[in-house]
Amino acid sequence: MEELINQAARILYNSKMTLALTGAGISVESGIPDFRSADGLWSRYDPAEYASIISFRQNPEKVWNMLREMDDLVANVEPNKAHIGLGELEKMGFLQYIITQNIDNLHQAGGSKNVIEYHGNSNTLSCLWCGKRYSAKEKRGEFTPRCECSKVLKPDVVFFGEAIPPEALNRSFQLAASAQALLIVGTSAVVSPANTIPSIAKNAGAKIIEVNKEKTHLTKTITDVFLMGGAGEIVSNLVDAVKKMAGGHNS
Ligand code: NAD
Ligand code: ZN
């Protein structure tokens, strides 16, 4: 494993344009379950049903049973070693942008500044009917938050069946096409169109590093260095190895 970590660190050290692509797996150690975890939120709420815009439009009160639990979770979590490690890489100049599929704000809390939120953010709620926007915090007391026009509000996260925010979509494709290295952490890379980013980067000549607890469909096809394990430990080992190469100290 140490040799693989060094190999990955060398890629980051030599790249002038490094992107990270993160998914639910990077936040699992903070206490937010991913879609595949055996227990937790998603064993009670099928994401295909509860995270779909059709379901929300048909029965927003029902979907809010899940959203309320998700919101309680997200309101009470802290960034873990993986978020903090990516924040450090950015500060040291070894990571230019993070494209995250997560909506939990943990990258920003972990010190990252250049974060592209591919699937939106749970900090705000919008009315699908009149367009008015509210802060999620101000609506936390209401079990089913409503707009002043009386309709049920929806968090500004991308549901299945909704479009990716155009700016995030375009910027991500642009960045992927000019990346020299792509660090993928904690995603099964099956949700479209985020799952096209790795192959765009690969075709542009980027080296692909993948961190995951288990192999994915990317591992055999496009990954150059696969680092198997928990995101917190692997990312912090990787950051330490990059620091050593950069001649810094390991504090
Ligand atoms: P996914 O659930 O499909 O896949 C998660 C991946 O992370 C899996 O490959 C799993 O093996 C890996 N993983 C789990 N724990 C890990 C750990 N400790 N260290 C390293 N890897 C670990 O998630 P996805 O690919 O992100 O796609 C699901 C969609 O749902 C995305 O849009 C995602 O952002 C969203 N979602 C977001 C959150 C959040 O904001 N935290 C939580 C659940 C789902
Ligand atoms: Zn309204």
CSV table of C-alpha atoms and ligand atoms in Angstrom, one decimal:
chain,number,residue,atom,x,y,z
A,1,MET,CA,0.0,0.0,0.0
A,2,GLU,CA,2.8,2.4,0.8
A,3,GLU,CA,4.2,2.1,-2.7
A,4,LEU,CA,0.7,2.8,-4.2
A,5,ILE,CA,0.4,5.8,-1.9
A,6,ASN,CA,3.7,7.1,-3.1
A,7,GLN,CA,2.8,6.5,-6.7
A,8,ALA,CA,-0.4,8.5,-6.3
A,9,ALA,CA,1.5,11.2,-4.4
A,10,ARG,CA,3.9,11.5,-7.3
A,11,ILE,CA,1.1,12.0,-9.7
A,12,LEU,CA,-0.4,14.8,-7.6
A,13,TYR,CA,3.0,16.3,-7.0
A,14,ASN,CA,3.7,16.4,-10.8
A,15,SER,CA,0.3,17.6,-11.9
A,16,LYS,CA,-0.3,21.3,-12.5
A,17,MET,CA,-4.1,20.8,-12.8
A,18,THR,CA,-5.7,18.4,-10.4
A,19,LEU,CA,-9.3,17.8,-9.9
A,20,ALA,CA,-11.1,15.7,-7.2
A,21,LEU,CA,-14.4,14.1,-7.8
A,22,THR,CA,-16.1,13.0,-4.6
A,23,GLY,CA,-19.3,11.1,-3.7
A,24,ALA,CA,-21.3,10.0,-0.7
A,25,GLY,CA,-18.4,7.6,0.4
A,26,ILE,CA,-16.3,10.5,1.5
A,27,SER,CA,-18.9,11.6,4.1
A,28,VAL,CA,-19.7,8.1,5.5
A,29,GLU,CA,-17.0,8.5,8.2
A,30,SER,CA,-18.7,11.7,9.2
A,31,GLY,CA,-21.9,9.8,9.8
A,32,ILE,CA,-23.9,10.3,6.6
A,33,PRO,CA,-24.8,7.0,5.0
A,34,ASP,CA,-24.2,6.5,1.3
A,35,PHE,CA,-26.8,4.8,-0.9
A,36,ARG,CA,-25.2,1.4,-0.5
A,37,SER,CA,-24.8,1.2,3.2
A,38,ALA,CA,-26.7,-1.7,4.6
A,39,ASP,CA,-28.3,0.3,7.3
A,40,GLY,CA,-29.3,3.9,7.9
A,41,LEU,CA,-31.5,6.3,6.1
A,42,TRP,CA,-31.5,4.7,2.7
A,43,SER,CA,-32.6,1.3,4.0
A,44,ARG,CA,-35.8,2.9,5.0
A,45,TYR,CA,-36.2,5.3,2.1
A,46,ASP,CA,-35.5,3.9,-1.4
A,47,PRO,CA,-33.6,6.7,-3.1
A,48,ALA,CA,-35.1,5.9,-6.5
A,49,GLU,CA,-38.4,6.8,-5.0
A,50,TYR,CA,-37.7,9.4,-2.4
A,51,ALA,CA,-35.0,11.3,-4.2
A,52,SER,CA,-37.0,11.6,-7.4
A,53,ILE,CA,-38.6,14.9,-8.6
A,54,ILE,CA,-41.7,13.1,-9.7
A,55,SER,CA,-42.3,11.8,-6.2
A,56,PHE,CA,-41.7,15.2,-4.8
A,57,ARG,CA,-44.2,16.8,-7.1
A,58,GLN,CA,-46.8,14.1,-6.4
A,59,ASN,CA,-46.4,13.9,-2.7
A,60,PRO,CA,-44.0,16.5,-1.1
A,61,GLU,CA,-45.2,15.8,2.4
A,62,LYS,CA,-44.1,12.1,2.1
A,63,VAL,CA,-40.7,13.0,0.6
A,64,TRP,CA,-40.2,15.5,3.5
A,65,ASN,CA,-40.2,12.5,6.0
A,66,MET,CA,-36.9,11.5,4.4
A,67,LEU,CA,-35.7,15.1,3.9
A,68,ARG,CA,-36.2,16.0,7.5
A,69,GLU,CA,-34.0,13.1,8.6
A,70,MET,CA,-31.4,14.0,6.1
A,71,ASP,CA,-31.4,17.6,7.2
A,72,ASP,CA,-31.1,16.6,10.9
A,73,LEU,CA,-28.1,14.4,9.9
A,74,VAL,CA,-26.4,17.1,7.8
A,75,ALA,CA,-27.0,19.8,10.4
A,76,ASN,CA,-25.0,17.8,13.0
A,77,VAL,CA,-22.0,16.4,11.3
A,78,GLU,CA,-18.3,17.5,11.1
A,79,PRO,CA,-15.8,17.1,8.3
A,80,ASN,CA,-13.6,14.0,8.6
A,81,LYS,CA,-9.9,13.5,7.8
A,82,ALA,CA,-10.6,13.1,4.1
A,83,HIS,CA,-12.4,16.4,3.7
A,84,ILE,CA,-9.7,18.1,5.8
A,85,GLY,CA,-6.9,16.4,3.8
A,86,LEU,CA,-8.4,17.7,0.5
A,87,GLY,CA,-8.6,21.2,2.0
A,88,GLU,CA,-4.9,20.9,2.9
A,89,LEU,CA,-4.0,19.8,-0.7
A,90,GLU,CA,-5.8,22.8,-2.1
A,91,LYS,CA,-4.0,25.2,0.3
A,92,MET,CA,-0.6,23.6,-0.7
A,93,GLY,CA,-1.4,24.1,-4.4
A,94,PHE,CA,-1.8,20.4,-5.2
A,95,LEU,CA,-5.5,20.4,-5.8
A,96,GLN,CA,-7.2,23.0,-8.0
A,97,TYR,CA,-10.9,22.1,-7.8
A,98,ILE,CA,-13.3,19.6,-6.1
A,99,ILE,CA,-16.4,18.5,-8.0
A,100,THR,CA,-18.6,17.0,-5.4
A,101,GLN,CA,-21.9,15.1,-5.8
A,102,ASN,CA,-22.6,15.6,-2.1
A,103,ILE,CA,-24.9,18.2,-0.8
A,104,ASP,CA,-23.6,18.3,2.8
A,105,ASN,CA,-21.2,21.3,2.8
A,106,LEU,CA,-18.5,19.2,4.4
A,107,HIS,CA,-15.8,20.1,1.9
A,108,GLN,CA,-16.2,23.8,2.7
A,109,ALA,CA,-16.3,23.0,6.4
A,110,GLY,CA,-13.1,21.0,5.8
A,111,GLY,CA,-11.3,24.1,4.4
A,112,SER,CA,-11.8,23.7,0.7
A,113,LYS,CA,-12.6,26.9,-1.3
A,114,ASN,CA,-12.9,25.8,-4.9
A,115,VAL,CA,-15.9,23.5,-4.6
A,116,ILE,CA,-18.3,22.8,-7.5
A,117,GLU,CA,-21.5,21.4,-6.2
A,118,TYR,CA,-22.7,19.2,-8.9
A,119,HIS,CA,-25.9,18.2,-7.2
A,120,GLY,CA,-26.7,21.5,-5.4
A,121,ASN,CA,-26.7,22.3,-1.8
A,122,SER,CA,-29.0,21.7,1.1
A,123,ASN,CA,-28.5,25.1,2.7
A,124,THR,CA,-31.4,26.7,0.9
A,125,LEU,CA,-35.0,25.8,0.0
A,126,SER,CA,-36.9,27.0,-3.0
A,127,CYS,CA,-40.6,27.2,-4.0
A,128,LEU,CA,-41.1,25.3,-7.3
A,129,TRP,CA,-44.2,27.4,-7.9
A,130,CYS,CA,-43.3,31.0,-7.2
A,131,GLY,CA,-39.5,30.8,-7.1
A,132,LYS,CA,-39.0,32.3,-3.6
A,133,ARG,CA,-35.9,31.1,-1.8
A,134,TYR,CA,-35.4,30.6,2.0
A,135,SER,CA,-32.5,29.5,4.2
A,136,ALA,CA,-32.9,25.9,5.4
A,137,LYS,CA,-32.0,27.1,8.9
A,138,GLU,CA,-34.8,29.5,9.2
A,139,LYS,CA,-37.3,26.7,8.2
A,140,ARG,CA,-35.9,24.0,10.5
A,141,GLY,CA,-38.7,24.3,13.0
A,142,GLU,CA,-41.4,23.4,10.5
A,143,PHE,CA,-41.8,19.7,9.8
A,144,THR,CA,-43.0,20.4,6.2
A,145,PRO,CA,-41.6,23.8,5.3
A,146,ARG,CA,-43.9,25.9,3.3
A,147,CYS,CA,-43.6,29.0,1.2
A,148,GLU,CA,-45.5,32.2,1.9
A,149,CYS,CA,-47.6,31.2,-1.1
A,150,SER,CA,-48.5,28.0,0.9
A,151,LYS,CA,-46.8,25.5,-1.4
A,152,VAL,CA,-44.3,23.0,0.1
A,153,LEU,CA,-40.6,24.0,-0.3
A,154,LYS,CA,-37.9,21.9,-1.9
A,155,PRO,CA,-34.2,21.9,-0.9
A,156,ASP,CA,-31.9,23.2,-3.7
A,157,VAL,CA,-30.4,19.8,-4.3
A,158,VAL,CA,-30.7,17.9,-7.6
A,159,PHE,CA,-33.3,15.2,-7.4
A,160,PHE,CA,-33.3,12.3,-9.8
A,161,GLY,CA,-35.1,13.6,-12.9
A,162,GLU,CA,-33.8,17.1,-12.5
A,163,ALA,CA,-31.2,18.9,-14.5
A,164,ILE,CA,-27.7,19.6,-13.2
A,165,PRO,CA,-27.2,23.3,-12.5
A,166,PRO,CA,-25.8,24.5,-15.9
A,167,GLU,CA,-22.9,26.4,-14.5
A,168,ALA,CA,-21.7,23.4,-12.5
A,169,LEU,CA,-22.2,21.1,-15.5
A,170,ASN,CA,-20.3,23.2,-17.9
A,171,ARG,CA,-17.5,24.1,-15.6
A,172,SER,CA,-17.0,20.5,-14.6
A,173,PHE,CA,-16.7,19.3,-18.2
A,174,GLN,CA,-14.3,22.1,-19.0
A,175,LEU,CA,-12.1,21.3,-16.0
A,176,ALA,CA,-12.2,17.6,-16.6
A,177,ALA,CA,-11.0,18.2,-20.2
A,178,SER,CA,-8.0,20.1,-19.0
A,179,ALA,CA,-7.1,18.0,-15.9
A,180,GLN,CA,-3.7,16.3,-15.6
A,181,ALA,CA,-4.8,14.3,-12.6
A,182,LEU,CA,-8.1,13.3,-11.2
A,183,LEU,CA,-8.5,12.1,-7.6
A,184,ILE,CA,-11.8,10.2,-7.2
A,185,VAL,CA,-12.9,9.6,-3.7
A,186,GLY,CA,-15.9,7.6,-2.4
A,187,THR,CA,-18.2,7.4,-5.4
A,188,SER,CA,-19.6,4.4,-7.2
A,189,ALA,CA,-19.7,6.6,-10.3
A,190,VAL,CA,-23.0,5.3,-11.6
A,191,VAL,CA,-25.1,8.4,-11.2
A,192,SER,CA,-25.3,10.2,-14.6
A,193,PRO,CA,-24.0,12.6,-15.8
A,194,ALA,CA,-21.4,13.0,-13.0
A,195,ASN,CA,-20.1,9.5,-14.0
A,196,THR,CA,-18.9,10.9,-17.3
A,197,ILE,CA,-16.2,13.1,-15.6
A,198,PRO,CA,-13.7,10.3,-15.1
A,199,SER,CA,-13.6,9.3,-18.8
A,200,ILE,CA,-13.5,12.9,-20.0
A,201,ALA,CA,-10.4,13.4,-17.8
A,202,LYS,CA,-8.9,10.1,-18.9
A,203,ASN,CA,-9.4,10.9,-22.6
A,204,ALA,CA,-7.7,14.3,-22.0
A,205,GLY,CA,-4.7,12.5,-20.7
A,206,ALA,CA,-5.2,12.8,-16.9
A,207,LYS,CA,-3.9,10.2,-14.5
A,208,ILE,CA,-6.7,8.7,-12.5
A,209,ILE,CA,-6.4,7.9,-8.8
A,210,GLU,CA,-9.3,6.2,-7.1
A,211,VAL,CA,-9.9,5.9,-3.4
A,212,ASN,CA,-12.7,3.5,-2.3
A,213,LYS,CA,-13.5,0.8,0.2
A,214,GLU,CA,-14.3,-1.5,-2.7
A,215,LYS,CA,-13.6,-1.8,-6.4
A,216,THR,CA,-16.0,0.0,-8.8
A,217,HIS,CA,-16.6,-0.2,-12.5
A,218,LEU,CA,-13.9,2.4,-12.9
A,219,THR,CA,-11.2,0.4,-11.2
A,220,LYS,CA,-10.5,-2.0,-14.0
A,221,THR,CA,-11.3,0.3,-16.9
A,222,ILE,CA,-9.7,3.7,-16.3
A,223,THR,CA,-8.1,3.9,-12.9
A,224,ASP,CA,-4.3,4.1,-12.9
A,225,VAL,CA,-3.8,3.9,-9.1
A,226,PHE,CA,-6.4,2.2,-6.9
A,227,LEU,CA,-6.1,2.9,-3.2
A,228,MET,CA,-8.4,0.6,-1.4
A,229,GLY,CA,-9.6,1.6,2.1
A,230,GLY,CA,-11.5,4.2,4.1
A,231,ALA,CA,-11.3,7.7,2.7
A,232,GLY,CA,-10.1,9.3,6.0
A,233,GLU,CA,-7.1,7.1,6.4
A,234,ILE,CA,-6.1,6.9,2.7
A,235,VAL,CA,-6.4,10.6,2.0
A,236,SER,CA,-4.4,11.6,5.1
A,237,ASN,CA,-1.7,9.2,4.1
A,238,LEU,CA,-1.7,10.6,0.6
A,239,VAL,CA,-1.4,14.2,1.9
A,240,ASP,CA,1.5,13.2,4.2
A,241,ALA,CA,3.3,11.6,1.2
A,242,VAL,CA,2.8,14.7,-0.9
A,243,LYS,CA,4.0,16.9,2.0
A,244,LYS,CA,7.2,14.8,2.2
A,245,MET,CA,7.8,15.2,-1.5
A,246,ALA,CA,7.3,18.9,-1.3
A,247,GLY,CA,9.9,19.0,1.4
A,248,GLY,CA,7.5,20.3,4.0
A,249,HIS,CA,7.1,18.8,7.5
A,250,ASN,CA,4.5,16.4,8.6
A,251,SER,CA,2.8,18.6,11.1
B,1,NAD,P1,-22.9,5.8,-3.7
B,1,NAD,O1,-23.7,5.5,-2.4
B,1,NAD,O2,-23.5,5.2,-5.0
B,1,NAD,O3,-21.4,5.2,-3.6
B,1,NAD,C1,-20.6,5.5,-2.5
B,1,NAD,C2,-19.3,4.9,-2.7
B,1,NAD,O4,-18.4,5.2,-1.6
B,1,NAD,C3,-19.3,3.3,-2.9
B,1,NAD,O5,-18.5,3.0,-4.0
B,1,NAD,C4,-18.7,2.8,-1.5
B,1,NAD,O6,-17.9,1.7,-1.7
B,1,NAD,C5,-17.8,4.0,-1.2
B,1,NAD,N1,-17.5,4.2,0.2
B,1,NAD,C6,-18.4,4.0,1.3
B,1,NAD,N2,-17.8,4.3,2.4
B,1,NAD,C7,-16.5,4.6,2.2
B,1,NAD,C8,-15.4,5.1,2.9
B,1,NAD,N3,-15.5,5.2,4.3
B,1,NAD,N4,-14.2,5.4,2.3
B,1,NAD,C9,-14.1,5.3,0.9
B,1,NAD,N5,-15.1,4.9,0.2
B,1,NAD,C10,-16.3,4.6,0.8
B,1,NAD,O7,-22.7,7.4,-3.8
B,1,NAD,P2,-22.4,8.3,-5.0
B,1,NAD,O8,-21.6,7.7,-6.0
B,1,NAD,O9,-22.0,9.6,-4.4
B,1,NAD,O10,-23.9,8.5,-5.7
B,1,NAD,C11,-25.0,8.7,-4.9
B,1,NAD,C12,-25.7,10.1,-5.1
B,1,NAD,O11,-26.4,10.4,-3.9
B,1,NAD,C13,-24.8,11.2,-5.3
B,1,NAD,O12,-25.5,12.2,-5.9
B,1,NAD,C14,-24.5,11.6,-3.8
B,1,NAD,O13,-23.9,12.8,-3.7
B,1,NAD,C15,-25.9,11.5,-3.2
B,1,NAD,N6,-25.8,11.3,-1.7
B,1,NAD,C16,-25.1,12.3,-1.1
B,1,NAD,C17,-24.9,12.2,0.3
B,1,NAD,C18,-24.1,13.4,1.0
B,1,NAD,O14,-24.3,14.5,0.6
B,1,NAD,N7,-23.3,13.1,2.0
B,1,NAD,C19,-25.3,11.0,1.0
B,1,NAD,C20,-25.9,10.0,0.2
B,1,NAD,C21,-26.1,10.2,-1.2
B,2,ZN,ZN,-44.1,30.0,-3.3
